[in-house]
CSV table of C-alpha atoms in Angstrom, one decimal:
chain,number,residue,atom,x,y,z
A,134,ARG,CA,72.6,76.3,157.8
A,135,VAL,CA,74.9,73.9,155.7
A,136,GLN,CA,74.6,76.3,152.7
A,137,SER,CA,75.8,79.2,154.8
A,138,LEU,CA,79.3,77.6,155.1
A,139,ASP,CA,81.7,79.4,152.8
A,140,TRP,CA,83.1,76.1,151.3
A,141,VAL,CA,79.6,74.8,150.3
A,142,ALA,CA,78.4,75.7,146.8
A,143,ASP,CA,75.1,73.9,147.1
A,144,ALA,CA,73.4,71.5,149.5
A,145,ARG,CA,70.3,69.3,149.0
A,146,VAL,CA,68.4,67.4,151.8
A,147,ARG,CA,66.2,64.5,151.2
A,148,ARG,CA,64.3,62.4,153.5
A,149,LEU,CA,64.3,58.7,152.9
A,150,TRP,CA,61.4,56.9,154.6
A,151,PRO,CA,61.2,55.7,157.3
A,152,SER,CA,64.1,57.2,159.3
A,153,THR,CA,67.0,58.4,157.1
A,154,ILE,CA,68.0,62.0,156.1
A,155,GLU,CA,70.5,62.2,153.1
A,156,ILE,CA,72.5,65.5,152.7
A,157,GLU,CA,74.3,65.9,149.4
A,158,ILE,CA,76.9,68.8,149.4
A,159,GLU,CA,78.6,70.3,146.4
A,160,ARG,CA,81.9,71.8,147.5
A,161,ARG,CA,83.2,75.1,146.1
A,162,GLN,CA,86.4,74.5,144.2
A,163,ALA,CA,89.7,76.5,144.7
A,164,TYR,CA,90.4,78.2,141.5
A,165,ALA,CA,93.0,80.9,142.2
A,166,ARG,CA,94.9,82.8,144.9
A,167,TRP,CA,94.0,86.5,145.4
A,168,GLN,CA,96.4,88.9,146.9
A,169,GLU,CA,94.7,92.1,148.1
A,170,ASP,CA,96.1,94.6,150.6
A,171,GLY,CA,98.9,92.2,151.5
A,172,GLN,CA,96.6,89.2,152.3
A,173,VAL,CA,96.5,86.2,150.0
A,174,SER,CA,93.3,84.1,150.1
A,175,VAL,CA,91.9,81.3,148.0
A,176,ILE,CA,89.0,82.1,145.7
A,177,ASP,CA,86.5,80.0,143.7
A,178,TYR,CA,85.7,80.7,139.9
A,179,ASN,CA,83.3,83.5,140.9
A,180,GLY,CA,86.1,85.3,142.7
A,181,GLU,CA,84.6,84.6,146.2
A,182,ARG,CA,87.0,83.9,149.0
A,183,LEU,CA,87.1,80.4,150.5
A,184,LEU,CA,87.8,81.3,154.1
A,185,ALA,CA,88.3,77.6,155.1
A,186,GLU,CA,91.2,77.2,152.6
A,187,ARG,CA,94.8,78.4,153.2
A,188,ALA,CA,96.6,79.9,150.3
A,189,ILE,CA,99.9,78.3,151.3
A,190,ASP,CA,98.2,74.9,150.7
A,191,HIS,CA,97.7,75.9,147.1
A,192,PRO,CA,100.9,77.0,145.5
A,193,ASP,CA,99.9,75.5,142.1
A,194,LEU,CA,97.0,77.9,141.7
A,195,PRO,CA,97.4,81.0,139.6
A,196,LEU,CA,97.9,84.3,141.6
A,197,VAL,CA,95.8,87.3,140.9
A,198,VAL,CA,96.9,90.6,142.5
A,199,GLY,CA,95.1,93.9,143.2
A,200,GLN,CA,92.0,95.7,144.3
A,201,GLY,CA,88.9,93.9,142.8
A,202,ALA,CA,91.2,91.4,140.9
A,203,GLY,CA,89.5,88.3,142.3
A,204,PRO,CA,86.0,88.8,140.9
A,205,ALA,CA,87.3,90.2,137.6
A,206,ALA,CA,89.8,87.4,136.9
A,207,GLU,CA,87.5,84.7,135.7
A,208,PRO,CA,87.7,85.4,131.9
A,209,LEU,CA,91.5,85.4,132.0
A,210,LEU,CA,91.7,82.3,134.2
A,211,ILE,CA,89.4,80.4,131.8
A,212,ALA,CA,91.6,81.4,128.9
A,213,LEU,CA,94.7,80.3,130.5
A,214,GLU,CA,93.3,76.7,130.9
A,215,ASN,CA,93.8,76.3,127.2
A,216,LEU,CA,97.1,78.2,126.9
A,217,PRO,CA,99.8,75.8,128.5
A,218,GLN,CA,102.9,77.7,127.2
A,219,LEU,CA,101.8,80.9,129.0
A,220,ARG,CA,100.4,79.2,132.1
A,221,GLU,CA,103.6,77.4,132.8
A,222,ARG,CA,105.4,80.6,132.8
A,223,LEU,CA,102.8,82.7,134.8
A,224,ARG,CA,103.8,84.3,138.0
A,225,ALA,CA,100.7,86.5,138.5
A,226,LEU,CA,97.9,88.4,136.9
A,227,VAL,CA,98.0,92.0,138.2
A,228,ARG,CA,94.9,94.2,138.0
A,229,VAL,CA,95.9,97.7,136.9
A,230,GLY,CA,93.6,100.6,137.8
A,231,ASP,CA,90.6,98.3,138.1
A,232,ARG,CA,90.3,98.3,134.4
A,233,ARG,CA,92.9,96.2,132.7
A,234,TRP,CA,95.6,93.5,133.4
A,235,ASN,CA,99.3,93.0,133.4
A,236,VAL,CA,100.7,89.4,133.2
A,237,GLU,CA,103.9,88.9,135.1
A,238,LEU,CA,106.0,85.9,134.0
A,239,GLU,CA,108.6,83.9,136.1
A,240,SER,CA,111.3,85.3,133.8
A,241,GLY,CA,110.5,88.9,134.9
A,242,THR,CA,108.8,89.9,131.7
A,243,THR,CA,105.6,92.0,132.1
A,244,ILE,CA,102.9,91.9,129.5
A,245,ALA,CA,100.5,94.7,129.2
A,246,LEU,CA,97.0,93.5,128.1
A,247,PRO,CA,94.4,95.8,126.5
A,248,GLU,CA,91.3,96.8,128.4
A,249,GLU,CA,89.0,95.1,125.9
A,250,GLY,CA,89.7,91.6,124.6
A,251,ALA,CA,92.4,90.5,127.1
A,252,PRO,CA,91.6,86.8,126.7
A,253,HIS,CA,92.0,87.1,122.9
A,254,ALA,CA,95.4,88.9,123.5
A,255,LEU,CA,96.5,85.9,125.6
A,256,GLU,CA,95.7,83.6,122.8
A,257,GLN,CA,97.6,85.8,120.4
A,258,LEU,CA,100.6,85.7,122.8
A,259,GLU,CA,100.4,81.9,122.9
A,260,GLY,CA,100.5,81.9,119.0
A,261,LEU,CA,103.6,84.2,119.1
A,262,GLN,CA,105.2,81.8,121.5
A,263,ALA,CA,104.5,78.8,119.2
A,264,GLN,CA,105.8,80.6,116.1
A,265,HIS,CA,108.6,82.8,117.4
A,266,ALA,CA,109.5,81.6,120.9
A,267,LEU,CA,108.7,85.2,122.0
A,268,LEU,CA,108.4,84.3,125.7
A,269,ASP,CA,111.9,82.7,125.7
A,270,ARG,CA,113.6,85.9,124.6
A,271,PRO,CA,115.3,88.5,127.0
A,272,LEU,CA,112.4,90.9,127.2
A,273,THR,CA,111.4,93.2,130.1
A,274,GLN,CA,108.0,94.2,128.6
A,275,ILE,CA,105.5,93.1,125.9
A,276,ASP,CA,102.8,95.7,125.3
A,277,MET,CA,99.6,94.4,123.6
A,278,ARG,CA,97.5,97.5,124.4
A,279,ALA,CA,97.4,98.8,120.9
A,280,PRO,CA,95.1,97.0,118.6
A,281,GLY,CA,96.9,94.9,115.9
A,282,ARG,CA,100.4,95.7,117.3
A,283,VAL,CA,102.8,94.1,119.7
A,284,ALA,CA,105.6,96.3,121.2
A,285,VAL,CA,108.6,94.7,123.0
A,286,ARG,CA,111.4,96.1,125.1
A,287,VAL,CA,114.5,94.0,125.2
A,288,HIS,CA,116.2,93.6,128.5
A,289,PRO,CA,119.3,96.1,128.4
A,290,ALA,CA,121.8,93.7,130.1
A,291,LEU,CA,121.0,90.9,127.7
A,292,ALA,CA,120.9,93.0,124.6
A,293,GLY,CA,124.4,94.4,125.1
A,294,GLY,CA,123.5,97.2,127.3
A,295,MET,CA,123.9,101.0,126.6
A,296,ARG,CA,126.4,101.8,123.8
A,297,PRO,CA,128.2,105.1,123.8
A,298,LEU,CA,128.0,107.2,120.6
A,299,LEU,CA,130.7,106.4,118.1
A,300,GLY,CA,133.1,109.2,117.5
A,301,GLY,CA,131.0,111.5,119.8
A,302,ALA,CA,132.2,113.4,122.9
């Protein structure tokens, strides 16, 4: 019955003679927050909801958003553990079409990750940040979906805005 509790990962019961029973419980760890259909819940590393935990009590956990995002987020969340530049700027990981991910940063920049190799793309992005301070620039979008290419869209207001044609009507 103890193992049926949602916050219990594993439980072991031992009988110590003559009259003692020892119960050892391994607790499931909160790993991320998952927003689906307007509800935010806490999940473990397998993407299973921890019903006894309140999301509001875990603002420091990364947020994953979308249908099926919780169970699919593990590879990206593991990759983010070793990517401090990206993790400190992270607002949310958003599941797109149940096949790929967008990364939303606190700055408002959206990063489109490829369907295959998204954790590797995050590592590349961390490298671009270290070499070129890419995440500190006024960008609205970084597209990493094409293999071997990174496309960026500069924020119009910060790039001087729209410029009328010179000498044109």
